[in-house]
mmCIF file with all atom_site columns, C-alpha atoms in Angstrom:
data_model
loop_
_atom_site.group_PDB
_atom_site.id
_atom_site.type_symbol
_atom_site.label_atom_id
_atom_site.label_alt_id
_atom_site.label_comp_id
_atom_site.label_asym_id
_atom_site.label_entity_id
_atom_site.label_seq_id
_atom_site.pdbx_PDB_ins_code
_atom_site.Cartn_x
_atom_site.Cartn_y
_atom_site.Cartn_z
_atom_site.occupancy
_atom_site.B_iso_or_equiv
_atom_site.pdbx_formal_charge
_atom_site.auth_seq_id
_atom_site.auth_comp_id
_atom_site.auth_asym_id
_atom_site.auth_atom_id
_atom_site.pdbx_PDB_model_num
ATOM 1   C CA . UNK P 1 1   ? -174.022 15.053 93.607  1.00 0.00 ? 269 UNK P CA 1
ATOM 2   C CA . UNK P 1 2   ? -171.690 17.850 92.617  1.00 0.00 ? 270 UNK P CA 1
ATOM 3   C CA . UNK P 1 3   ? -171.905 18.970 88.974  1.00 0.00 ? 271 UNK P CA 1
ATOM 4   C CA . UNK P 1 4   ? -168.705 18.876 86.953  1.00 0.00 ? 272 UNK P CA 1
ATOM 5   C CA . UNK P 1 5   ? -167.401 22.111 85.515  1.00 0.00 ? 273 UNK P CA 1
ATOM 6   C CA . UNK P 1 6   ? -164.879 22.490 82.741  1.00 0.00 ? 274 UNK P CA 1
ATOM 7   C CA . UNK P 1 7   ? -162.393 23.901 82.165  1.00 0.00 ? 275 UNK P CA 1
ATOM 8   C CA . UNK P 1 8   ? -160.953 24.397 85.640  1.00 0.00 ? 276 UNK P CA 1
ATOM 9   C CA . UNK P 1 9   ? -159.208 27.559 84.571  1.00 0.00 ? 277 UNK P CA 1
ATOM 10  C CA . UNK P 1 10  ? -158.844 29.696 81.489  1.00 0.00 ? 278 UNK P CA 1
ATOM 11  C CA . UNK P 1 11  ? -156.832 32.765 80.562  1.00 0.00 ? 279 UNK P CA 1
ATOM 12  C CA . UNK P 1 12  ? -158.154 35.117 77.913  1.00 0.00 ? 280 UNK P CA 1
ATOM 13  C CA . UNK P 1 13  ? -157.032 38.308 76.319  1.00 0.00 ? 281 UNK P CA 1
ATOM 14  C CA . UNK P 1 14  ? -159.534 41.126 76.204  1.00 0.00 ? 282 UNK P CA 1
ATOM 15  C CA . UNK P 1 15  ? -161.971 40.615 73.371  1.00 0.00 ? 283 UNK P CA 1
ATOM 16  C CA . UNK P 1 16  ? -161.639 36.831 73.235  1.00 0.00 ? 284 UNK P CA 1
ATOM 17  C CA . UNK P 1 17  ? -164.478 34.399 73.815  1.00 0.00 ? 285 UNK P CA 1
ATOM 18  C CA . UNK P 1 18  ? -164.844 31.577 76.306  1.00 0.00 ? 286 UNK P CA 1
ATOM 19  C CA . UNK P 1 19  ? -167.231 28.739 77.048  1.00 0.00 ? 287 UNK P CA 1
ATOM 20  C CA . UNK P 1 20  ? -167.684 27.208 80.478  1.00 0.00 ? 288 UNK P CA 1
ATOM 21  C CA . UNK P 1 21  ? -169.493 23.913 80.777  1.00 0.00 ? 289 UNK P CA 1
ATOM 22  C CA . UNK P 1 22  ? -171.449 22.364 83.617  1.00 0.00 ? 290 UNK P CA 1
ATOM 23  C CA . UNK P 1 23  ? -172.689 18.792 83.541  1.00 0.00 ? 291 UNK P CA 1
ATOM 24  C CA . UNK P 1 24  ? -174.593 16.657 85.985  1.00 0.00 ? 292 UNK P CA 1
ATOM 25  C CA . UNK P 1 25  ? -175.116 12.941 86.426  1.00 0.00 ? 293 UNK P CA 1
ATOM 26  C CA . UNK P 1 26  ? -178.625 13.656 87.683  1.00 0.00 ? 294 UNK P CA 1
ATOM 27  C CA . UNK P 1 27  ? -181.642 15.085 85.920  1.00 0.00 ? 295 UNK P CA 1
ATOM 28  C CA . UNK P 1 28  ? -181.782 18.793 86.558  1.00 0.00 ? 296 UNK P CA 1
ATOM 29  C CA . UNK P 1 29  ? -184.639 21.161 87.216  1.00 0.00 ? 297 UNK P CA 1
ATOM 30  C CA . UNK P 1 30  ? -182.576 24.306 86.893  1.00 0.00 ? 298 UNK P CA 1
ATOM 31  C CA . UNK P 1 31  ? -179.067 25.643 86.537  1.00 0.00 ? 299 UNK P CA 1
ATOM 32  C CA . UNK P 1 32  ? -177.886 28.868 88.124  1.00 0.00 ? 300 UNK P CA 1
ATOM 33  C CA . UNK P 1 33  ? -174.722 30.691 87.122  1.00 0.00 ? 301 UNK P CA 1
ATOM 34  C CA . UNK P 1 34  ? -172.725 32.918 89.464  1.00 0.00 ? 302 UNK P CA 1
ATOM 35  C CA . UNK P 1 35  ? -169.500 34.863 89.251  1.00 0.00 ? 303 UNK P CA 1
ATOM 36  C CA . UNK P 1 36  ? -167.382 35.372 92.336  1.00 0.00 ? 304 UNK P CA 1
ATOM 37  C CA . UNK P 1 37  ? -164.501 37.770 92.689  1.00 0.00 ? 305 UNK P CA 1
ATOM 38  C CA . UNK P 1 38  ? -161.813 37.157 95.258  1.00 0.00 ? 306 UNK P CA 1
ATOM 39  C CA . UNK P 1 39  ? -162.992 37.879 98.790  1.00 0.00 ? 307 UNK P CA 1
ATOM 40  C CA . UNK P 1 40  ? -166.542 38.653 97.733  1.00 0.00 ? 308 UNK P CA 1
ATOM 41  C CA . UNK P 1 41  ? -169.878 36.858 97.705  1.00 0.00 ? 309 UNK P CA 1
ATOM 42  C CA . UNK P 1 42  ? -171.078 35.206 94.494  1.00 0.00 ? 310 UNK P CA 1
ATOM 43  C CA . UNK P 1 43  ? -173.019 37.450 92.142  1.00 0.00 ? 311 UNK P CA 1
ATOM 44  C CA . UNK P 1 44  ? -175.995 36.010 90.315  1.00 0.00 ? 312 UNK P CA 1
ATOM 45  C CA . UNK P 1 45  ? -175.724 35.980 86.521  1.00 0.00 ? 313 UNK P CA 1
ATOM 46  C CA . UNK P 1 46  ? -178.696 33.987 85.294  1.00 0.00 ? 314 UNK P CA 1
ATOM 47  C CA . UNK P 1 47  ? -180.993 31.075 85.918  1.00 0.00 ? 315 UNK P CA 1
ATOM 48  C CA . UNK P 1 48  ? -182.023 28.508 83.339  1.00 0.00 ? 316 UNK P CA 1
ATOM 49  C CA . UNK P 1 49  ? -185.005 26.306 83.795  1.00 0.00 ? 317 UNK P CA 1
ATOM 50  C CA . UNK P 1 50  ? -185.926 22.986 82.349  1.00 0.00 ? 318 UNK P CA 1
ATOM 51  C CA . UNK P 1 51  ? -186.840 23.133 78.726  1.00 0.00 ? 319 UNK P CA 1
ATOM 52  C CA . UNK P 1 52  ? -183.871 23.919 76.582  1.00 0.00 ? 320 UNK P CA 1
ATOM 53  C CA . UNK P 1 53  ? -183.778 27.457 77.720  1.00 0.00 ? 321 UNK P CA 1
ATOM 54  C CA . UNK P 1 54  ? -181.289 29.983 76.518  1.00 0.00 ? 322 UNK P CA 1
ATOM 55  C CA . UNK P 1 55  ? -180.654 33.350 78.047  1.00 0.00 ? 323 UNK P CA 1
ATOM 56  C CA . UNK P 1 56  ? -178.305 36.235 77.784  1.00 0.00 ? 324 UNK P CA 1
ATOM 57  C CA . UNK P 1 57  ? -177.607 39.774 78.724  1.00 0.00 ? 325 UNK P CA 1
ATOM 58  C CA . UNK P 1 58  ? -174.900 42.033 77.495  1.00 0.00 ? 326 UNK P CA 1
ATOM 59  C CA . UNK P 1 59  ? -172.256 39.653 76.150  1.00 0.00 ? 327 UNK P CA 1
ATOM 60  C CA . UNK P 1 60  ? -172.857 36.796 78.536  1.00 0.00 ? 328 UNK P CA 1
ATOM 61  C CA . UNK P 1 61  ? -175.322 34.086 77.614  1.00 0.00 ? 329 UNK P CA 1
ATOM 62  C CA . UNK P 1 62  ? -176.093 30.538 78.595  1.00 0.00 ? 330 UNK P CA 1
ATOM 63  C CA . UNK P 1 63  ? -177.927 27.473 77.403  1.00 0.00 ? 331 UNK P CA 1
ATOM 64  C CA . UNK P 1 64  ? -179.423 24.465 79.131  1.00 0.00 ? 332 UNK P CA 1
ATOM 65  C CA . UNK P 1 65  ? -179.771 21.083 77.477  1.00 0.00 ? 333 UNK P CA 1
ATOM 66  C CA . UNK P 1 66  ? -181.937 19.132 79.871  1.00 0.00 ? 334 UNK P CA 1
ATOM 67  C CA . UNK P 1 67  ? -181.628 15.905 77.924  1.00 0.00 ? 335 UNK P CA 1
ATOM 68  C CA . UNK P 1 68  ? -177.872 15.949 78.256  1.00 0.00 ? 336 UNK P CA 1
ATOM 69  C CA . UNK P 1 69  ? -178.071 17.430 81.739  1.00 0.00 ? 337 UNK P CA 1
ATOM 70  C CA . UNK P 1 70  ? -175.649 20.096 80.670  1.00 0.00 ? 338 UNK P CA 1
ATOM 71  C CA . UNK P 1 71  ? -175.425 23.846 80.699  1.00 0.00 ? 339 UNK P CA 1
ATOM 72  C CA . UNK P 1 72  ? -172.917 26.129 79.060  1.00 0.00 ? 340 UNK P CA 1
ATOM 73  C CA . UNK P 1 73  ? -172.030 29.732 79.799  1.00 0.00 ? 341 UNK P CA 1
ATOM 74  C CA . UNK P 1 74  ? -170.806 31.806 76.865  1.00 0.00 ? 342 UNK P CA 1
ATOM 75  C CA . UNK P 1 75  ? -168.648 34.872 77.359  1.00 0.00 ? 343 UNK P CA 1
ATOM 76  C CA . UNK P 1 76  ? -168.082 36.875 74.215  1.00 0.00 ? 344 UNK P CA 1
ATOM 77  C CA . UNK P 1 77  ? -165.694 39.752 73.621  1.00 0.00 ? 345 UNK P CA 1
ATOM 78  C CA . UNK P 1 78  ? -164.440 39.363 77.177  1.00 0.00 ? 346 UNK P CA 1
ATOM 79  C CA . UNK P 1 79  ? -163.655 42.389 79.294  1.00 0.00 ? 347 UNK P CA 1
ATOM 80  C CA . UNK P 1 80  ? -161.254 42.739 82.212  1.00 0.00 ? 348 UNK P CA 1
ATOM 81  C CA . UNK P 1 81  ? -164.257 42.887 84.527  1.00 0.00 ? 349 UNK P CA 1
ATOM 82  C CA . UNK P 1 82  ? -165.203 39.331 83.549  1.00 0.00 ? 350 UNK P CA 1
ATOM 83  C CA . UNK P 1 83  ? -162.300 37.960 85.574  1.00 0.00 ? 351 UNK P CA 1
ATOM 84  C CA . UNK P 1 84  ? -163.337 35.827 88.514  1.00 0.00 ? 352 UNK P CA 1
ATOM 85  C CA . UNK P 1 85  ? -164.465 32.344 89.352  1.00 0.00 ? 353 UNK P CA 1
ATOM 86  C CA . UNK P 1 86  ? -167.630 31.115 87.709  1.00 0.00 ? 354 UNK P CA 1
ATOM 87  C CA . UNK P 1 87  ? -169.808 28.605 89.471  1.00 0.00 ? 355 UNK P CA 1
ATOM 88  C CA . UNK P 1 88  ? -172.790 26.687 88.257  1.00 0.00 ? 356 UNK P CA 1
ATOM 89  C CA . UNK P 1 89  ? -175.336 25.741 90.877  1.00 0.00 ? 357 UNK P CA 1
ATOM 90  C CA . UNK P 1 90  ? -177.865 23.038 90.173  1.00 0.00 ? 358 UNK P CA 1
ATOM 91  C CA . UNK P 1 91  ? -181.272 22.074 91.456  1.00 0.00 ? 359 UNK P CA 1
ATOM 92  C CA . UNK P 1 92  ? -182.793 18.657 90.880  1.00 0.00 ? 360 UNK P CA 1
ATOM 93  C CA . UNK P 1 93  ? -186.315 19.721 91.747  1.00 0.00 ? 361 UNK P CA 1
ATOM 94  C CA . UNK P 1 94  ? -188.461 22.787 92.226  1.00 0.00 ? 362 UNK P CA 1
ATOM 95  C CA . UNK P 1 95  ? -189.311 23.982 95.680  1.00 0.00 ? 363 UNK P CA 1
ATOM 96  C CA . UNK P 1 96  ? -187.136 25.465 98.361  1.00 0.00 ? 364 UNK P CA 1
ATOM 97  C CA . UNK P 1 97  ? -184.029 23.406 97.779  1.00 0.00 ? 365 UNK P CA 1
ATOM 98  C CA . UNK P 1 98  ? -180.383 24.379 98.122  1.00 0.00 ? 366 UNK P CA 1
ATOM 99  C CA . UNK P 1 99  ? -178.028 24.708 95.203  1.00 0.00 ? 367 UNK P CA 1
ATOM 100 C CA . UNK P 1 100 ? -175.266 22.205 94.632  1.00 0.00 ? 368 UNK P CA 1
ATOM 101 C CA . UNK P 1 101 ? -172.285 24.023 93.189  1.00 0.00 ? 369 UNK P CA 1
ATOM 102 C CA . UNK P 1 102 ? -169.592 22.848 90.826  1.00 0.00 ? 370 UNK P CA 1
ATOM 103 C CA . UNK P 1 103 ? -165.949 23.353 91.734  1.00 0.00 ? 371 UNK P CA 1
ATOM 104 C CA . UNK P 1 104 ? -165.766 26.511 89.703  1.00 0.00 ? 372 UNK P CA 1
ATOM 105 C CA . UNK P 1 105 ? -163.908 27.798 86.672  1.00 0.00 ? 373 UNK P CA 1
ATOM 106 C CA . UNK P 1 106 ? -161.274 30.443 87.258  1.00 0.00 ? 374 UNK P CA 1
ATOM 107 C CA . UNK P 1 107 ? -161.321 32.975 84.439  1.00 0.00 ? 375 UNK P CA 1
ATOM 108 C CA . UNK P 1 108 ? -158.565 35.504 84.025  1.00 0.00 ? 376 UNK P CA 1
ATOM 109 C CA . UNK P 1 109 ? -158.873 38.222 81.402  1.00 0.00 ? 377 UNK P CA 1
ATOM 110 C CA . UNK P 1 110 ? -155.684 40.069 80.616  1.00 0.00 ? 378 UNK P CA 1
ATOM 111 C CA . UNK P 1 111 ? -155.085 43.207 78.608  1.00 0.00 ? 379 UNK P CA 1
ATOM 112 C CA . UNK O 2 1   ? -184.894 43.711 94.644  1.00 0.00 ? 244 UNK O CA 1
ATOM 113 C CA . UNK O 2 2   ? -184.702 41.058 97.300  1.00 0.00 ? 245 UNK O CA 1
ATOM 114 C CA . UNK O 2 3   ? -181.810 41.502 99.665  1.00 0.00 ? 246 UNK O CA 1
ATOM 115 C CA . UNK O 2 4   ? -180.151 39.188 102.135 1.00 0.00 ? 247 UNK O CA 1
ATOM 116 C CA . UNK O 2 5   ? -178.043 40.841 104.791 1.00 0.00 ? 248 UNK O CA 1
ATOM 117 C CA . UNK O 2 6   ? -175.315 39.022 106.664 1.00 0.00 ? 249 UNK O CA 1
ATOM 118 C CA . UNK O 2 7   ? -173.447 40.225 109.728 1.00 0.00 ? 250 UNK O CA 1
ATOM 119 C CA . UNK O 2 8   ? -170.656 40.503 110.651 1.00 0.00 ? 251 UNK O CA 1
ATOM 120 C CA . UNK O 2 9   ? -168.577 40.748 107.488 1.00 0.00 ? 252 UNK O CA 1
ATOM 121 C CA . UNK O 2 10  ? -165.491 39.431 109.187 1.00 0.00 ? 253 UNK O CA 1
ATOM 122 C CA . UNK O 2 11  ? -164.462 38.102 112.569 1.00 0.00 ? 254 UNK O CA 1
ATOM 123 C CA . UNK O 2 12  ? -161.057 37.440 114.058 1.00 0.00 ? 255 UNK O CA 1
ATOM 124 C CA . UNK O 2 13  ? -161.048 35.665 117.398 1.00 0.00 ? 256 UNK O CA 1
ATOM 125 C CA . UNK O 2 14  ? -159.098 33.345 119.609 1.00 0.00 ? 257 UNK O CA 1
ATOM 126 C CA . UNK O 2 15  ? -159.435 29.594 119.560 1.00 0.00 ? 258 UNK O CA 1
ATOM 127 C CA . UNK O 2 16  ? -162.191 28.384 121.859 1.00 0.00 ? 259 UNK O CA 1
ATOM 128 C CA . UNK O 2 17  ? -164.437 31.381 121.285 1.00 0.00 ? 260 UNK O CA 1
ATOM 129 C CA . UNK O 2 18  ? -168.007 31.016 120.054 1.00 0.00 ? 261 UNK O CA 1
ATOM 130 C CA . UNK O 2 19  ? -169.019 33.191 117.126 1.00 0.00 ? 262 UNK O CA 1
ATOM 131 C CA . UNK O 2 20  ? -172.544 34.078 116.020 1.00 0.00 ? 263 UNK O CA 1
ATOM 132 C CA . UNK O 2 21  ? -173.341 35.005 112.410 1.00 0.00 ? 264 UNK O CA 1
ATOM 133 C CA . UNK O 2 22  ? -176.682 36.539 111.461 1.00 0.00 ? 265 UNK O CA 1
ATOM 134 C CA . UNK O 2 23  ? -178.514 36.226 108.171 1.00 0.00 ? 266 UNK O CA 1
ATOM 135 C CA . UNK O 2 24  ? -181.524 38.429 107.527 1.00 0.00 ? 267 UNK O CA 1
ATOM 136 C CA . UNK O 2 25  ? -183.940 38.647 104.651 1.00 0.00 ? 268 UNK O CA 1
ATOM 137 C CA . UNK O 2 26  ? -184.645 42.370 104.406 1.00 0.00 ? 269 UNK O CA 1
ATOM 138 C CA . UNK O 2 27  ? -187.743 42.629 102.245 1.00 0.00 ? 270 UNK O CA 1
ATOM 139 C CA . UNK O 2 28  ? -189.174 39.143 102.122 1.00 0.00 ? 271 UNK O CA 1
ATOM 140 C CA . UNK O 2 29  ? -189.992 36.304 104.435 1.00 0.00 ? 272 UNK O CA 1
ATOM 141 C CA . UNK O 2 30  ? -187.849 33.208 104.284 1.00 0.00 ? 273 UNK O CA 1
ATOM 142 C CA . UNK O 2 31  ? -189.112 30.038 105.875 1.00 0.00 ? 274 UNK O CA 1
ATOM 143 C CA . UNK O 2 32  ? -185.941 28.380 104.696 1.00 0.00 ? 275 UNK O CA 1
ATOM 144 C CA . UNK O 2 33  ? -182.395 29.687 104.555 1.00 0.00 ? 276 UNK O CA 1
ATOM 145 C CA . UNK O 2 34  ? -179.233 27.893 103.547 1.00 0.00 ? 277 UNK O CA 1
ATOM 146 C CA . UNK O 2 35  ? -175.787 28.061 105.105 1.00 0.00 ? 278 UNK O CA 1
ATOM 147 C CA . UNK O 2 36  ? -172.727 27.395 102.973 1.00 0.00 ? 279 UNK O CA 1
ATOM 148 C CA . UNK O 2 37  ? -169.040 27.278 103.765 1.00 0.00 ? 280 UNK O CA 1
ATOM 149 C CA . UNK O 2 38  ? -166.237 28.052 101.356 1.00 0.00 ? 281 UNK O CA 1
ATOM 150 C CA . UNK O 2 39  ? -162.580 27.287 101.985 1.00 0.00 ? 282 UNK O CA 1
ATOM 151 C CA . UNK O 2 40  ? -159.934 29.145 99.960  1.00 0.00 ? 283 UNK O CA 1
ATOM 152 C CA . UNK O 2 41  ? -159.958 28.285 96.265  1.00 0.00 ? 284 UNK O CA 1
ATOM 153 C CA . UNK O 2 42  ? -162.793 25.831 96.757  1.00 0.00 ? 285 UNK O CA 1
ATOM 154 C CA . UNK O 2 43  ? -166.466 25.752 95.951  1.00 0.00 ? 286 UNK O CA 1
ATOM 155 C CA . UNK O 2 44  ? -169.400 26.648 98.162  1.00 0.00 ? 287 UNK O CA 1
ATOM 156 C CA . UNK O 2 45  ? -170.439 23.610 100.147 1.00 0.00 ? 288 UNK O CA 1
ATOM 157 C CA . UNK O 2 46  ? -173.823 23.372 101.786 1.00 0.00 ? 289 UNK O CA 1
ATOM 158 C CA . UNK O 2 47  ? -173.581 22.982 105.536 1.00 0.00 ? 290 UNK O CA 1
ATOM 159 C CA . UNK O 2 48  ? -177.194 23.029 106.587 1.00 0.00 ? 291 UNK O CA 1
ATOM 160 C CA . UNK O 2 49  ? -180.731 24.053 105.768 1.00 0.00 ? 292 UNK O CA 1
ATOM 161 C CA . UNK O 2 50  ? -182.285 26.352 108.326 1.00 0.00 ? 293 UNK O CA 1
ATOM 162 C CA . UNK O 2 51  ? -186.040 25.955 108.817 1.00 0.00 ? 294 UNK O CA 1
ATOM 163 C CA . UNK O 2 52  ? -188.160 28.540 110.581 1.00 0.00 ? 295 UNK O CA 1
ATOM 164 C CA . UNK O 2 53  ? -189.732 27.101 113.682 1.00 0.00 ? 296 UNK O CA 1
ATOM 165 C CA . UNK O 2 54  ? -188.100 23.700 113.442 1.00 0.00 ? 297 UNK O CA 1
ATOM 166 C CA . UNK O 2 55  ? -184.732 22.002 113.594 1.00 0.00 ? 298 UNK O CA 1
ATOM 167 C CA . UNK O 2 56  ? -182.135 22.604 110.963 1.00 0.00 ? 299 UNK O CA 1
ATOM 168 C CA . UNK O 2 57  ? -181.135 19.867 108.566 1.00 0.00 ? 300 UNK O CA 1
ATOM 169 C CA . UNK O 2 58  ? -177.397 19.265 108.473 1.00 0.00 ? 301 UNK O CA 1
ATOM 170 C CA . UNK O 2 59  ? -175.352 17.839 105.651 1.00 0.00 ? 302 UNK O CA 1
ATOM 171 C CA . UNK O 2 60  ? -173.311 14.733 106.208 1.00 0.00 ? 303 UNK O CA 1
ATOM 172 C CA . UNK O 2 61  ? -170.080 15.475 108.040 1.00 0.00 ? 304 UNK O CA 1
ATOM 173 C CA . UNK O 2 62  ? -171.275 18.752 109.582 1.00 0.00 ? 305 UNK O CA 1
ATOM 174 C CA . UNK O 2 63  ? -171.424 18.595 113.371 1.00 0.00 ? 306 UNK O CA 1
ATOM 175 C CA . UNK O 2 64  ? -174.764 19.919 114.530 1.00 0.00 ? 307 UNK O CA 1
ATOM 176 C CA . UNK O 2 65  ? -173.497 20.463 118.064 1.00 0.00 ? 308 UNK O CA 1
ATOM 177 C CA . UNK O 2 66  ? -170.659 22.606 116.797 1.00 0.00 ? 309 UNK O CA 1
ATOM 178 C CA . UNK O 2 67  ? -172.597 24.628 114.243 1.00 0.00 ? 310 UNK O CA 1
ATOM 179 C CA . UNK O 2 68  ? -175.777 25.689 115.996 1.00 0.00 ? 311 UNK O CA 1
ATOM 180 C CA . UNK O 2 69  ? -178.503 27.073 113.791 1.00 0.00 ? 312 UNK O CA 1
ATOM 181 C CA . UNK O 2 70  ? -181.498 29.003 115.028 1.00 0.00 ? 313 UNK O CA 1
ATOM 182 C CA . UNK O 2 71  ? -184.262 30.255 112.744 1.00 0.00 ? 314 UNK O CA 1
ATOM 183 C CA . UNK O 2 72  ? -186.556 31.943 115.209 1.00 0.00 ? 315 UNK O CA 1
ATOM 184 C CA . UNK O 2 73  ? -188.352 34.274 112.818 1.00 0.00 ? 316 UNK O CA 1
ATOM 185 C CA . UNK O 2 74  ? -189.272 34.463 109.160 1.00 0.00 ? 317 UNK O CA 1
ATOM 186 C CA . UNK O 2 75  ? -186.506 36.961 108.483 1.00 0.00 ? 318 UNK O CA 1
ATOM 187 C CA . UNK O 2 76  ? -183.611 35.826 110.654 1.00 0.00 ? 319 UNK O CA 1
ATOM 188 C CA . UNK O 2 77  ? -181.394 32.773 110.844 1.00 0.00 ? 320 UNK O CA 1
ATOM 189 C CA . UNK O 2 78  ? -178.285 32.589 112.983 1.00 0.00 ? 321 UNK O CA 1
ATOM 190 C CA . UNK O 2 79  ? -175.288 30.286 112.779 1.00 0.00 ? 322 UNK O CA 1
ATOM 191 C CA . UNK O 2 80  ? -173.185 29.933 115.914 1.00 0.00 ? 323 UNK O CA 1
ATOM 192 C CA . UNK O 2 81  ? -169.786 28.338 115.617 1.00 0.00 ? 324 UNK O CA 1
ATOM 193 C CA . UNK O 2 82  ? -169.156 26.998 119.084 1.00 0.00 ? 325 UNK O CA 1
ATOM 194 C CA . UNK O 2 83  ? -165.664 26.620 120.540 1.00 0.00 ? 326 UNK O CA 1
ATOM 195 C CA . UNK O 2 84  ? -164.132 27.619 117.236 1.00 0.00 ? 327 UNK O CA 1
ATOM 196 C CA . UNK O 2 85  ? -160.736 26.284 116.241 1.00 0.00 ? 328 UNK O CA 1
ATOM 197 C CA . UNK O 2 86  ? -158.337 27.326 113.462 1.00 0.00 ? 329 UNK O CA 1
ATOM 198 C CA . UNK O 2 87  ? -159.711 24.636 111.137 1.00 0.00 ? 330 UNK O CA 1
ATOM 199 C CA . UNK O 2 88  ? -163.092 26.389 111.316 1.00 0.00 ? 331 UNK O CA 1
ATOM 200 C CA . UNK O 2 89  ? -161.597 29.440 109.643 1.00 0.00 ? 332 UNK O CA 1
ATOM 201 C CA . UNK O 2 90  ? -163.510 29.888 106.423 1.00 0.00 ? 333 UNK O CA 1
ATOM 202 C CA . UNK O 2 91  ? -165.934 32.041 104.469 1.00 0.00 ? 334 UNK O CA 1
ATOM 203 C CA . UNK O 2 92  ? -169.481 31.434 105.678 1.00 0.00 ? 335 UNK O CA 1
ATOM 204 C CA . UNK O 2 93  ? -172.349 32.573 103.491 1.00 0.00 ? 336 UNK O CA 1
ATOM 205 C CA . UNK O 2 94  ? -176.098 32.308 103.724 1.00 0.00 ? 337 UNK O CA 1
ATOM 206 C CA . UNK O 2 95  ? -178.773 32.392 101.075 1.00 0.00 ? 338 UNK O CA 1
ATOM 207 C CA . UNK O 2 96  ? -182.528 32.497 100.763 1.00 0.00 ? 339 UNK O CA 1
ATOM 208 C CA . UNK O 2 97  ? -185.052 32.312 97.958  1.00 0.00 ? 340 UNK O CA 1
ATOM 209 C CA . UNK O 2 98  ? -187.549 35.212 97.847  1.00 0.00 ? 341 UNK O CA 1
ATOM 210 C CA . UNK O 2 99  ? -190.063 33.117 96.006  1.00 0.00 ? 342 UNK O CA 1
ATOM 211 C CA . UNK O 2 100 ? -189.794 30.240 98.440  1.00 0.00 ? 343 UNK O CA 1
ATOM 212 C CA . UNK O 2 101 ? -188.481 28.176 95.595  1.00 0.00 ? 344 UNK O CA 1
ATOM 213 C CA . UNK O 2 102 ? -191.730 28.117 93.679  1.00 0.00 ? 345 UNK O CA 1
ATOM 214 C CA . UNK O 2 103 ? -191.432 31.191 91.512  1.00 0.00 ? 346 UNK O CA 1
ATOM 215 C CA . UNK O 2 104 ? -188.191 30.235 89.793  1.00 0.00 ? 347 UNK O CA 1
ATOM 216 C CA . UNK O 2 105 ? -186.291 33.089 91.343  1.00 0.00 ? 348 UNK O CA 1
ATOM 217 C CA . UNK O 2 106 ? -182.604 32.775 92.046  1.00 0.00 ? 349 UNK O CA 1
ATOM 218 C CA . UNK O 2 107 ? -181.116 32.263 95.458  1.00 0.00 ? 350 UNK O CA 1
ATOM 219 C CA . UNK O 2 108 ? -180.068 35.539 97.010  1.00 0.00 ? 351 UNK O CA 1
ATOM 220 C CA . UNK O 2 109 ? -176.813 35.423 98.899  1.00 0.00 ? 352 UNK O CA 1
ATOM 221 C CA . UNK O 2 110 ? -175.616 37.475 101.799 1.00 0.00 ? 353 UNK O CA 1
ATOM 222 C CA . UNK O 2 111 ? -172.223 39.153 101.492 1.00 0.00 ? 354 UNK O CA 1
ATOM 223 C CA . UNK O 2 112 ? -170.603 36.419 103.552 1.00 0.00 ? 355 UNK O CA 1
ATOM 224 C CA . UNK O 2 113 ? -168.649 36.335 106.807 1.00 0.00 ? 356 UNK O CA 1
ATOM 225 C CA . UNK O 2 114 ? -164.954 35.734 106.794 1.00 0.00 ? 357 UNK O CA 1
ATOM 226 C CA . UNK O 2 115 ? -164.040 33.924 110.003 1.00 0.00 ? 358 UNK O CA 1
ATOM 227 C CA . UNK O 2 116 ? -160.446 33.710 111.147 1.00 0.00 ? 359 UNK O CA 1
ATOM 228 C CA . UNK O 2 117 ? -159.614 31.750 114.280 1.00 0.00 ? 360 UNK O CA 1
ATOM 229 C CA . UNK O 2 118 ? -156.193 32.375 115.765 1.00 0.00 ? 361 UNK O CA 1
#
């Protein structure tokens, strides 16, 4: 079942922060976050595994609350290059399984 | 790092034509590859799971006779859109997991194929 992402779209000015949420009705094994720019393939950002994991690099970080079956992506001090559509992809088990993607969150960063 | 190569990047062809898209894992073996389709402003939707040496598994609503998948080697899966029509125009993208799904590595995506049927 497709995870639910919120918000659907957000507009930020450079330097502002944003949070994108991803929730599932099923227990999750992992959550993957991707950013896709128009006309391009998705680019991997990070993977979070079961266990309340948190990760981050540069000014993008994420958390995974397995009990609530939710993950959040945090973008701080946004830059113009952060613009794009963010997708969460979920796995319900380990092993060679496909990702089920949310509908995406369109992020626009303006100067 | 692990790389998935997809070819061609884009195709424009007439209605009724069959189009073959290749997905290769360049530096790892992939017993399983995944094919997704993305319509404009929509999410990536899984079409099928390609299994090396056996039949592909198709998602509900995906016609297996229209979207032929062949996974003849551990590094190559092909998707053939047979007798393509304008409604098949979309962005097709494949992915594979270098760790075979057991080493908690992310899916690696090809660059995608933009298919336009006139």
